[in-house]
PDB file of C-alpha atoms in Angstrom:
ATOM      1  CA  MET U 122      37.914  78.565 204.125  1.00  0.00           C
ATOM      2  CA  SER U 123      39.723  80.974 206.383  1.00  0.00           C
ATOM      3  CA  GLU U 124      43.234  81.926 205.369  1.00  0.00           C
ATOM      4  CA  GLY U 125      45.864  79.639 206.773  1.00  0.00           C
ATOM      5  CA  SER U 126      43.405  77.089 208.150  1.00  0.00           C
ATOM      6  CA  LYS U 127      45.193  73.893 207.239  1.00  0.00           C
ATOM      7  CA  GLY U 128      42.533  71.710 208.752  1.00  0.00           C
ATOM      8  CA  SER U 129      39.718  72.908 206.496  1.00  0.00           C
ATOM      9  CA  SER U 130      38.622  70.733 203.598  1.00  0.00           C
ATOM     10  CA  LEU U 131      39.981  71.220 200.103  1.00  0.00           C
ATOM     11  CA  ALA U 132      37.917  72.711 197.288  1.00  0.00           C
ATOM     12  CA  PHE U 133      38.640  71.749 193.683  1.00  0.00           C
ATOM     13  CA  GLY U 134      37.905  73.706 190.561  1.00  0.00           C
ATOM     14  CA  GLN U 135      38.897  75.282 187.258  1.00  0.00           C
ATOM     15  CA  VAL U 136      39.690  78.820 186.185  1.00  0.00           C
ATOM     16  CA  VAL U 137      38.534  79.060 182.578  1.00  0.00           C
ATOM     17  CA  ILE U 138      40.647  81.539 180.654  1.00  0.00           C
ATOM     18  CA  GLY U 139      41.341  82.394 177.036  1.00  0.00           C
ATOM     19  CA  PRO U 140      40.923  85.119 174.410  1.00  0.00           C
ATOM     20  CA  PRO U 141      37.512  86.585 173.486  1.00  0.00           C
ATOM     21  CA  GLY U 142      35.345  84.241 171.446  1.00  0.00           C
ATOM     22  CA  SER U 143      37.226  81.089 172.418  1.00  0.00           C
ATOM     23  CA  GLY U 144      34.128  79.591 174.043  1.00  0.00           C
ATOM     24  CA  LYS U 145      34.747  80.074 177.787  1.00  0.00           C
ATOM     25  CA  THR U 146      31.113  80.684 178.762  1.00  0.00           C
ATOM     26  CA  THR U 147      29.906  77.850 176.516  1.00  0.00           C
ATOM     27  CA  TYR U 148      32.525  75.580 178.085  1.00  0.00           C
ATOM     28  CA  CYS U 149      31.376  76.472 181.620  1.00  0.00           C
ATOM     29  CA  HIS U 150      27.773  75.770 180.659  1.00  0.00           C
ATOM     30  CA  GLY U 151      28.637  72.436 179.058  1.00  0.00           C
ATOM     31  CA  MET U 152      30.941  71.347 181.885  1.00  0.00           C
ATOM     32  CA  GLN U 153      28.357  72.311 184.509  1.00  0.00           C
ATOM     33  CA  GLU U 154      25.754  70.112 182.822  1.00  0.00           C
ATOM     34  CA  PHE U 155      28.217  67.262 182.210  1.00  0.00           C
ATOM     35  CA  MET U 156      29.475  67.170 185.801  1.00  0.00           C
ATOM     36  CA  GLY U 157      25.930  67.472 187.122  1.00  0.00           C
ATOM     37  CA  ARG U 158      25.029  64.273 185.277  1.00  0.00           C
ATOM     38  CA  ILE U 159      27.874  62.358 186.919  1.00  0.00           C
ATOM     39  CA  GLY U 160      26.900  63.501 190.390  1.00  0.00           C
ATOM     40  CA  ARG U 161      29.137  66.484 191.131  1.00  0.00           C
ATOM     41  CA  LYS U 162      27.733  69.613 192.743  1.00  0.00           C
ATOM     42  CA  VAL U 163      29.023  72.443 190.566  1.00  0.00           C
ATOM     43  CA  ALA U 164      29.071  76.162 191.347  1.00  0.00           C
ATOM     44  CA  VAL U 165      29.845  78.465 188.410  1.00  0.00           C
ATOM     45  CA  VAL U 166      31.427  81.780 189.416  1.00  0.00           C
ATOM     46  CA  ASN U 167      31.289  84.551 186.822  1.00  0.00           C
ATOM     47  CA  LEU U 168      34.370  86.763 187.167  1.00  0.00           C
ATOM     48  CA  ASP U 169      33.783  88.568 183.866  1.00  0.00           C
ATOM     49  CA  PRO U 170      32.190  91.974 184.593  1.00  0.00           C
ATOM     50  CA  ALA U 171      31.315  92.309 180.889  1.00  0.00           C
ATOM     51  CA  ASN U 172      29.420  89.005 180.741  1.00  0.00           C
ATOM     52  CA  GLU U 173      25.716  89.851 180.696  1.00  0.00           C
ATOM     53  CA  ALA U 174      24.208  86.825 178.904  1.00  0.00           C
ATOM     54  CA  MET U 175      25.055  83.712 180.934  1.00  0.00           C
ATOM     55  CA  PRO U 176      23.454  80.448 179.750  1.00  0.00           C
ATOM     56  CA  TYR U 177      24.549  78.552 182.862  1.00  0.00           C
ATOM     57  CA  GLN U 178      23.136  78.653 186.376  1.00  0.00           C
ATOM     58  CA  CYS U 179      25.337  81.266 188.025  1.00  0.00           C
ATOM     59  CA  ALA U 180      26.119  80.720 191.710  1.00  0.00           C
ATOM     60  CA  LEU U 181      28.127  83.916 192.137  1.00  0.00           C
ATOM     61  CA  ASP U 182      28.340  86.913 189.808  1.00  0.00           C
ATOM     62  CA  ILE U 183      30.983  89.655 190.024  1.00  0.00           C
ATOM     63  CA  ALA U 184      28.235  92.035 188.837  1.00  0.00           C
ATOM     64  CA  GLU U 185      27.044  92.033 192.459  1.00  0.00           C
ATOM     65  CA  LEU U 186      30.326  93.787 193.278  1.00  0.00           C
ATOM     66  CA  ILE U 187      31.165  95.779 190.151  1.00  0.00           C
ATOM     67  CA  THR U 188      30.173  96.006 186.472  1.00  0.00           C
ATOM     68  CA  LEU U 189      32.173  97.089 183.441  1.00  0.00           C
ATOM     69  CA  PRO U 190      29.578  99.589 182.064  1.00  0.00           C
ATOM     70  CA  ASP U 191      29.486 101.403 185.426  1.00  0.00           C
ATOM     71  CA  VAL U 192      33.294 101.639 185.519  1.00  0.00           C
ATOM     72  CA  MET U 193      33.527 102.858 181.932  1.00  0.00           C
ATOM     73  CA  GLU U 194      30.880 105.511 182.532  1.00  0.00           C
ATOM     74  CA  SER U 195      32.071 106.773 185.907  1.00  0.00           C
ATOM     75  CA  LEU U 196      35.828 106.693 185.245  1.00  0.00           C
ATOM     76  CA  LYS U 197      35.718 107.420 181.487  1.00  0.00           C
ATOM     77  CA  LEU U 198      37.717 104.297 180.659  1.00  0.00           C
ATOM     78  CA  GLY U 199      37.672 102.089 177.593  1.00  0.00           C
ATOM     79  CA  PRO U 200      36.752  98.391 177.780  1.00  0.00           C
ATOM     80  CA  ASN U 201      40.342  97.195 178.319  1.00  0.00           C
ATOM     81  CA  GLY U 202      41.154  99.745 181.004  1.00  0.00           C
ATOM     82  CA  GLY U 203      37.774  99.119 182.593  1.00  0.00           C
ATOM     83  CA  LEU U 204      38.388  95.366 182.826  1.00  0.00           C
ATOM     84  CA  ILE U 205      41.759  95.916 184.473  1.00  0.00           C
ATOM     85  CA  TYR U 206      40.150  98.271 187.010  1.00  0.00           C
ATOM     86  CA  CYS U 207      37.443  95.688 187.749  1.00  0.00           C
ATOM     87  CA  MET U 208      40.020  92.964 188.414  1.00  0.00           C
ATOM     88  CA  GLU U 209      42.011  95.290 190.684  1.00  0.00           C
ATOM     89  CA  TYR U 210      38.784  96.139 192.515  1.00  0.00           C
ATOM     90  CA  LEU U 211      38.069  92.429 192.979  1.00  0.00           C
ATOM     91  CA  GLU U 212      41.604  91.968 194.319  1.00  0.00           C
ATOM     92  CA  ALA U 213      40.967  94.752 196.827  1.00  0.00           C
ATOM     93  CA  ASN U 214      37.750  93.080 198.016  1.00  0.00           C
ATOM     94  CA  PHE U 215      38.897  89.572 198.907  1.00  0.00           C
ATOM     95  CA  ASP U 216      36.610  89.573 201.952  1.00  0.00           C
ATOM     96  CA  TRP U 217      33.541  89.892 199.692  1.00  0.00           C
ATOM     97  CA  LEU U 218      34.733  86.989 197.521  1.00  0.00           C
ATOM     98  CA  GLN U 219      35.534  84.788 200.502  1.00  0.00           C
ATOM     99  CA  GLU U 220      32.150  85.397 202.113  1.00  0.00           C
ATOM    100  CA  LYS U 221      30.261  84.612 198.908  1.00  0.00           C
ATOM    101  CA  LEU U 222      32.263  81.437 198.136  1.00  0.00           C
ATOM    102  CA  ALA U 223      31.707  80.115 201.672  1.00  0.00           C
ATOM    103  CA  ALA U 224      28.018  79.618 200.841  1.00  0.00           C
ATOM    104  CA  PHE U 225      28.961  76.907 198.327  1.00  0.00           C
ATOM    105  CA  ARG U 226      31.216  74.776 200.482  1.00  0.00           C
ATOM    106  CA  GLY U 227      31.452  71.215 199.138  1.00  0.00           C
ATOM    107  CA  HIS U 228      30.917  72.241 195.505  1.00  0.00           C
ATOM    108  CA  TYR U 229      33.235  71.929 192.510  1.00  0.00           C
ATOM    109  CA  TYR U 230      33.994  75.456 191.217  1.00  0.00           C
ATOM    110  CA  LEU U 231      34.114  76.762 187.654  1.00  0.00           C
ATOM    111  CA  PHE U 232      35.468  80.315 187.431  1.00  0.00           C
ATOM    112  CA  ASP U 233      34.399  81.984 184.162  1.00  0.00           C
ATOM    113  CA  CYS U 234      37.096  84.630 183.620  1.00  0.00           C
ATOM    114  CA  PRO U 235      37.347  87.708 181.336  1.00  0.00           C
ATOM    115  CA  GLY U 236      38.691  87.399 177.804  1.00  0.00           C
ATOM    116  CA  GLN U 237      41.349  90.121 177.923  1.00  0.00           C
ATOM    117  CA  VAL U 238      44.628  88.346 177.153  1.00  0.00           C
ATOM    118  CA  GLU U 239      46.751  90.922 178.999  1.00  0.00           C
ATOM    119  CA  LEU U 240      45.185  89.832 182.282  1.00  0.00           C
ATOM    120  CA  TYR U 241      46.934  86.447 181.929  1.00  0.00           C
ATOM    121  CA  THR U 242      50.206  87.477 180.292  1.00  0.00           C
ATOM    122  CA  HIS U 243      51.171  90.799 181.943  1.00  0.00           C
ATOM    123  CA  HIS U 244      48.818  92.056 184.638  1.00  0.00           C
ATOM    124  CA  HIS U 245      48.928  90.661 188.187  1.00  0.00           C
ATOM    125  CA  ALA U 246      45.410  91.250 189.593  1.00  0.00           C
ATOM    126  CA  LEU U 247      43.845  87.936 188.493  1.00  0.00           C
ATOM    127  CA  LYS U 248      47.060  86.076 189.257  1.00  0.00           C
ATOM    128  CA  ASN U 249      46.859  87.438 192.807  1.00  0.00           C
ATOM    129  CA  VAL U 250      43.194  86.401 193.045  1.00  0.00           C
ATOM    130  CA  PHE U 251      44.133  82.841 192.083  1.00  0.00           C
ATOM    131  CA  ALA U 252      46.969  82.872 194.621  1.00  0.00           C
ATOM    132  CA  GLN U 253      44.571  84.016 197.347  1.00  0.00           C
ATOM    133  CA  LEU U 254      42.152  81.231 196.452  1.00  0.00           C
ATOM    134  CA  ALA U 255      45.022  78.777 196.895  1.00  0.00           C
ATOM    135  CA  LYS U 256      45.558  80.147 200.425  1.00  0.00           C
ATOM    136  CA  TRP U 257      41.886  79.388 201.100  1.00  0.00           C
ATOM    137  CA  ASN U 258      42.569  75.716 200.233  1.00  0.00           C
ATOM    138  CA  PHE U 259      41.270  75.885 196.668  1.00  0.00           C
ATOM    139  CA  ARG U 260      43.057  73.456 194.355  1.00  0.00           C
ATOM    140  CA  LEU U 261      42.626  74.979 190.913  1.00  0.00           C
ATOM    141  CA  ALA U 262      43.753  74.200 187.382  1.00  0.00           C
ATOM    142  CA  ALA U 263      43.784  76.772 184.593  1.00  0.00           C
ATOM    143  CA  VAL U 264      41.844  75.662 181.512  1.00  0.00           C
ATOM    144  CA  HIS U 265      43.125  77.806 178.654  1.00  0.00           C
ATOM    145  CA  LEU U 266      40.756  77.688 175.663  1.00  0.00           C
ATOM    146  CA  VAL U 267      42.050  78.395 172.159  1.00  0.00           C
ATOM    147  CA  ASP U 268      39.847  78.408 169.057  1.00  0.00           C
ATOM    148  CA  SER U 269      40.831  75.476 166.822  1.00  0.00           C
ATOM    149  CA  HIS U 270      40.622  77.601 163.669  1.00  0.00           C
ATOM    150  CA  TYR U 271      44.134  78.887 164.461  1.00  0.00           C
ATOM    151  CA  CYS U 272      45.437  75.465 163.408  1.00  0.00           C
ATOM    152  CA  THR U 273      44.614  76.270 159.785  1.00  0.00           C
ATOM    153  CA  ASP U 274      47.004  79.258 159.758  1.00  0.00           C
ATOM    154  CA  PRO U 275      50.642  78.393 160.675  1.00  0.00           C
ATOM    155  CA  GLY U 276      51.477  81.997 161.548  1.00  0.00           C
ATOM    156  CA  LYS U 277      48.519  82.320 163.918  1.00  0.00           C
ATOM    157  CA  PHE U 278      49.272  78.926 165.451  1.00  0.00           C
ATOM    158  CA  ILE U 279      52.812  80.005 166.381  1.00  0.00           C
ATOM    159  CA  SER U 280      51.309  83.139 167.922  1.00  0.00           C
ATOM    160  CA  VAL U 281      48.863  80.982 169.910  1.00  0.00           C
ATOM    161  CA  LEU U 282      51.724  78.802 171.158  1.00  0.00           C
ATOM    162  CA  CYS U 283      53.616  81.876 172.374  1.00  0.00           C
ATOM    163  CA  THR U 284      50.505  83.228 174.108  1.00  0.00           C
ATOM    164  CA  SER U 285      49.792  79.862 175.743  1.00  0.00           C
ATOM    165  CA  LEU U 286      53.368  79.561 177.001  1.00  0.00           C
ATOM    166  CA  SER U 287      53.364  83.124 178.353  1.00  0.00           C
ATOM    167  CA  THR U 288      50.050  82.464 180.118  1.00  0.00           C
ATOM    168  CA  MET U 289      51.323  79.237 181.688  1.00  0.00           C
ATOM    169  CA  LEU U 290      54.421  80.967 183.062  1.00  0.00           C
ATOM    170  CA  HIS U 291      52.539  84.035 184.334  1.00  0.00           C
ATOM    171  CA  VAL U 292      49.443  82.476 185.923  1.00  0.00           C
ATOM    172  CA  GLU U 293      51.489  79.842 187.798  1.00  0.00           C
ATOM    173  CA  LEU U 294      48.732  77.229 188.048  1.00  0.00           C
ATOM    174  CA  PRO U 295      48.524  73.633 186.822  1.00  0.00           C
ATOM    175  CA  HIS U 296      47.578  74.191 183.206  1.00  0.00           C
ATOM    176  CA  VAL U 297      45.483  72.416 180.571  1.00  0.00           C
ATOM    177  CA  ASN U 298      45.444  73.941 177.083  1.00  0.00           C
ATOM    178  CA  VAL U 299      42.309  73.114 175.102  1.00  0.00           C
ATOM    179  CA  LEU U 300      41.574  73.427 171.377  1.00  0.00           C
ATOM    180  CA  SER U 301      37.899  74.382 171.431  1.00  0.00           C
ATOM    181  CA  LYS U 302      35.216  74.167 168.730  1.00  0.00           C
ATOM    182  CA  MET U 303      36.673  71.006 167.198  1.00  0.00           C
ATOM    183  CA  ASP U 304      33.256  70.277 165.674  1.00  0.00           C
ATOM    184  CA  LEU U 305      33.755  73.338 163.439  1.00  0.00           C
ATOM    185  CA  ILE U 306      37.365  72.795 162.414  1.00  0.00           C
ATOM    186  CA  GLU U 307      36.479  71.434 158.959  1.00  0.00           C
ATOM    187  CA  GLN U 308      34.792  74.775 158.195  1.00  0.00           C
ATOM    188  CA  TYR U 309      38.009  76.720 158.730  1.00  0.00           C
ATOM    189  CA  GLY U 310      40.042  75.145 155.913  1.00  0.00           C
ATOM    190  CA  LYS U 311      42.474  72.313 155.253  1.00  0.00           C
ATOM    191  CA  LEU U 312      45.101  71.482 157.892  1.00  0.00           C
ATOM    192  CA  ALA U 313      48.708  71.327 156.721  1.00  0.00           C
ATOM    193  CA  PHE U 314      49.431  68.376 159.054  1.00  0.00           C
ATOM    194  CA  ASN U 315      47.515  65.731 160.979  1.00  0.00           C
ATOM    195  CA  LEU U 316      45.619  66.915 164.047  1.00  0.00           C
ATOM    196  CA  ASP U 317      47.997  65.213 166.496  1.00  0.00           C
ATOM    197  CA  TYR U 318      50.772  67.448 165.145  1.00  0.00           C
ATOM    198  CA  TYR U 319      48.908  70.433 166.609  1.00  0.00           C
ATOM    199  CA  THR U 320      47.646  68.844 169.824  1.00  0.00           C
ATOM    200  CA  GLU U 321      51.012  67.333 170.774  1.00  0.00           C
ATOM    201  CA  VAL U 322      52.992  70.301 169.333  1.00  0.00           C
ATOM    202  CA  LEU U 323      55.423  68.055 167.490  1.00  0.00           C
ATOM    203  CA  ASP U 324      58.572  69.152 165.608  1.00  0.00           C
ATOM    204  CA  LEU U 325      57.772  72.788 164.817  1.00  0.00           C
ATOM    205  CA  SER U 326      60.536  73.077 162.212  1.00  0.00           C
ATOM    206  CA  TYR U 327      58.022  71.663 159.721  1.00  0.00           C
ATOM    207  CA  LEU U 328      55.726  74.550 160.550  1.00  0.00           C
ATOM    208  CA  VAL U 329      58.522  77.057 159.909  1.00  0.00           C
ATOM    209  CA  ASP U 330      59.239  75.398 156.549  1.00  0.00           C
ATOM    210  CA  HIS U 331      55.548  75.570 155.691  1.00  0.00           C
ATOM    211  CA  LEU U 332      55.493  79.265 156.562  1.00  0.00           C
ATOM    212  CA  ALA U 333      58.564  79.889 154.386  1.00  0.00           C
ATOM    213  CA  SER U 334      56.559  78.834 151.334  1.00  0.00           C
ATOM    214  CA  ASP U 335      54.541  82.040 151.784  1.00  0.00           C
ATOM    215  CA  PRO U 336      56.387  85.046 150.251  1.00  0.00           C
ATOM    216  CA  PHE U 337      55.145  87.308 153.064  1.00  0.00           C
ATOM    217  CA  PHE U 338      56.606  85.128 155.839  1.00  0.00           C
ATOM    218  CA  ARG U 339      59.804  84.188 153.991  1.00  0.00           C
ATOM    219  CA  SER U 340      61.666  87.279 155.180  1.00  0.00           C
ATOM    220  CA  TYR U 341      60.621  86.492 158.790  1.00  0.00           C
ATOM    221  CA  ARG U 342      61.995  82.954 158.794  1.00  0.00           C
ATOM    222  CA  ARG U 343      64.757  83.768 161.301  1.00  0.00           C
ATOM    223  CA  LEU U 344      62.245  85.345 163.699  1.00  0.00           C
ATOM    224  CA  ASN U 345      59.905  82.365 163.395  1.00  0.00           C
ATOM    225  CA  GLU U 346      62.782  79.968 164.055  1.00  0.00           C
ATOM    226  CA  LYS U 347      63.685  81.799 167.280  1.00  0.00           C
ATOM    227  CA  LEU U 348      60.044  81.857 168.468  1.00  0.00           C
ATOM    228  CA  VAL U 349      59.789  78.127 167.786  1.00  0.00           C
ATOM    229  CA  GLU U 350      63.033  77.514 169.700  1.00  0.00           C
ATOM    230  CA  VAL U 351      61.618  79.253 172.777  1.00  0.00           C
ATOM    231  CA  ILE U 352      58.445  77.147 172.648  1.00  0.00           C
ATOM    232  CA  GLU U 353      60.347  73.889 172.175  1.00  0.00           C
ATOM    233  CA  ASP U 354      62.971  74.695 174.832  1.00  0.00           C
ATOM    234  CA  TYR U 355      60.283  75.045 177.497  1.00  0.00           C
ATOM    235  CA  SER U 356      58.463  71.966 176.152  1.00  0.00           C
ATOM    236  CA  LEU U 357      55.319  72.820 178.124  1.00  0.00           C
ATOM    237  CA  VAL U 358      52.603  73.474 175.551  1.00  0.00           C
ATOM    238  CA  SER U 359      50.249  70.761 174.307  1.00  0.00           C
ATOM    239  CA  PHE U 360      46.509  70.724 173.653  1.00  0.00           C
ATOM    240  CA  VAL U 361      43.466  68.596 174.395  1.00  0.00           C
ATOM    241  CA  PRO U 362      40.844  68.708 171.604  1.00  0.00           C
ATOM    242  CA  LEU U 363      37.332  69.663 172.719  1.00  0.00           C
ATOM    243  CA  ASN U 364      33.883  69.394 171.202  1.00  0.00           C
ATOM    244  CA  VAL U 365      31.381  70.557 173.828  1.00  0.00           C
ATOM    245  CA  GLN U 366      28.614  68.586 172.102  1.00  0.00           C
ATOM    246  CA  ASP U 367      30.529  65.296 172.442  1.00  0.00           C
ATOM    247  CA  LYS U 368      30.385  63.506 175.810  1.00  0.00           C
ATOM    248  CA  ALA U 369      33.605  61.543 175.189  1.00  0.00           C
ATOM    249  CA  SER U 370      35.458  64.778 174.410  1.00  0.00           C
ATOM    250  CA  MET U 371      34.108  66.458 177.556  1.00  0.00           C
ATOM    251  CA  ARG U 372      35.127  63.461 179.657  1.00  0.00           C
ATOM    252  CA  GLN U 373      38.659  63.563 178.237  1.00  0.00           C
ATOM    253  CA  VAL U 374      39.047  67.249 179.155  1.00  0.00           C
ATOM    254  CA  MET U 375      37.548  66.675 182.607  1.00  0.00           C
ATOM    255  CA  GLN U 376      39.962  63.816 183.317  1.00  0.00           C
ATOM    256  CA  ALA U 377      42.931  65.932 182.182  1.00  0.00           C
ATOM    257  CA  VAL U 378      41.843  68.749 184.512  1.00  0.00           C
ATOM    258  CA  ASP U 379      41.195  66.313 187.392  1.00  0.00           C
ATOM    259  CA  LYS U 380      44.784  65.108 187.135  1.00  0.00           C
ATOM    260  CA  ALA U 381      46.065  68.696 186.982  1.00  0.00           C
ATOM    261  CA  ASN U 382      44.266  69.974 190.091  1.00  0.00           C
ATOM    262  CA  GLY U 383      44.423  66.677 192.022  1.00  0.00           C
ATOM    263  CA  CYS U 384      40.680  66.048 192.104  1.00  0.00           C
ATOM    264  CA  CYS U 385      41.179  62.494 190.799  1.00  0.00           C
ATOM    265  CA  PHE U 386      43.028  61.676 194.036  1.00  0.00           C
ATOM    266  CA  GLY U 387      40.132  62.851 196.209  1.00  0.00           C
ATOM    267  CA  GLU U 388      38.330  60.345 198.376  1.00  0.00           C
ATOM    268  CA  GLN U 389      34.998  61.124 196.740  1.00  0.00           C
ATOM    269  CA  GLU U 390      36.179  60.089 193.281  1.00  0.00           C
ATOM    270  CA  HIS U 391      35.633  56.659 191.765  1.00  0.00           C
ATOM    271  CA  ARG U 392      38.956  54.820 191.780  1.00  0.00           C
ATOM    272  CA  SER U 393      38.855  52.886 188.517  1.00  0.00           C
ATOM    273  CA  LEU U 394      42.017  51.052 187.411  1.00  0.00           C
ATOM    274  CA  GLU U 395      42.232  53.173 184.279  1.00  0.00           C
ATOM    275  CA  ALA U 396      42.045  56.438 186.242  1.00  0.00           C
ATOM    276  CA  LEU U 397      44.638  55.304 188.791  1.00  0.00           C
ATOM    277  CA  MET U 398      47.109  54.097 186.154  1.00  0.00           C
ATOM    278  CA  SER U 399      46.651  57.235 184.087  1.00  0.00           C
ATOM    279  CA  ALA U 400      47.288  59.468 187.111  1.00  0.00           C
ATOM    280  CA  ALA U 401      50.206  57.360 188.355  1.00  0.00           C
ATOM    281  CA  VAL U 402      52.293  57.111 185.189  1.00  0.00           C
ATOM    282  CA  GLY U 403      51.029  60.166 183.350  1.00  0.00           C
ATOM    283  CA  ALA U 404      50.035  58.049 180.364  1.00  0.00           C
ATOM    284  CA  ASP U 405      47.223  59.165 178.118  1.00  0.00           C
ATOM    285  CA  PHE U 406      44.761  56.310 177.710  1.00  0.00           C
ATOM    286  CA  HIS U 407      42.441  58.485 175.622  1.00  0.00           C
ATOM    287  CA  PHE U 408      44.582  58.999 172.528  1.00  0.00           C
ATOM    288  CA  THR U 409      41.746  57.558 170.421  1.00  0.00           C
ATOM    289  CA  SER U 410      39.793  60.774 171.007  1.00  0.00           C
ATOM    290  CA  THR U 411      42.213  62.800 168.890  1.00  0.00           C
ATOM    291  CA  LEU U 412      42.204  60.015 166.326  1.00  0.00           C
ATOM    292  CA  ALA U 413      38.402  60.097 166.157  1.00  0.00           C
ATOM    293  CA  VAL U 414      38.384  63.871 165.576  1.00  0.00           C
ATOM    294  CA  GLN U 415      41.033  63.484 162.868  1.00  0.00           C
ATOM    295  CA  GLU U 416      38.961  60.780 161.121  1.00  0.00           C
ATOM    296  CA  LYS U 417      35.854  62.990 161.161  1.00  0.00           C
ATOM    297  CA  TYR U 418      37.902  65.847 159.737  1.00  0.00           C
ATOM    298  CA  LEU U 419      39.310  63.685 156.918  1.00  0.00           C
ATOM    299  CA  GLN U 420      35.863  62.337 156.107  1.00  0.00           C
ATOM    300  CA  SER U 421      34.497  65.870 155.775  1.00  0.00           C
ATOM    301  CA  GLN U 422      37.436  66.784 153.522  1.00  0.00           C
ATOM    302  CA  ASP U 423      36.864  63.727 151.305  1.00  0.00           C
ATOM    303  CA  LYS U 424      33.168  64.580 151.067  1.00  0.00           C
ATOM    304  CA  ALA U 425      34.003  68.140 150.006  1.00  0.00           C
ATOM    305  CA  VAL U 426      36.358  66.830 147.282  1.00  0.00           C
ATOM    306  CA  GLU U 427      33.674  64.431 146.021  1.00  0.00           C
ATOM    307  CA  GLU U 428      31.166  67.267 145.808  1.00  0.00           C
ATOM    308  CA  GLU U 429      33.637  69.368 143.816  1.00  0.00           C
ATOM    309  CA  VAL U 430      34.256  66.490 141.410  1.00  0.00           C
ATOM    310  CA  MET U 431      30.498  65.962 140.953  1.00  0.00           C
ATOM    311  CA  GLU U 432      30.062  69.657 140.135  1.00  0.00           C
ATOM    312  CA  LEU U 433      32.746  69.391 137.456  1.00  0.00           C
TER     313      LEU U 433
END
């Protein structure tokens, strides 16, 4: 894994990013268990200096190098400033990271990253860490988790789209956006459109029209139209639905990430016809997964309506 050693073997993995509470640590735990069952050796690397309760088996913890409470106490910084300092300290200690990662050669890596959004949209420390990993022959894909409850609020969903686009452009890695906690989406409220509208980010003009029906957002219609134009002009943002408790959902996300970081082309992977065709033409042969989630959501909505009618 020495820098510039072209002959060394490739290492594949994911950098799991997203805002606080989006389910990054839960995702790493679930993906570690799922990949372990299919025969992959997985090493989870905790890069969040504020993460103290880790349910997964941690191979490497940034707490061995630096912790957020120590930084906040010694430098009198708040949590946001402390996290930025920790990431800059990690960037300044690449030799420590390289030495620790070398002990897990041959593993598939899951990097559990901090939840501060600014680290992925403005600041350069983590971006530089990812770039250095690429020089060490790591082939990584960014898995950006977004809580699915934002789908129930059109204004928040536009904000999420802008954040996702900004993250994709700043981090500069193959990117997979994931709508997490799909098993809880029916608890957040009724969706204005079908689920595939949100996962595929279809014609957003309908979303602007829906927002205009709210008196508060009516005066911001022009602003919303311009934000939507930026998102649609880049045409980069789409989402994969995820329910960590569902094996089919986990497999769909894993296959999307494998195509993004190139792991599906590795010699150690099973070359099924479906996987090869999906990787070759970019077609999604798992569209039924979104359909299944949508059907479950509609069934829960119908059940809620029936219960209301019975009460009346």
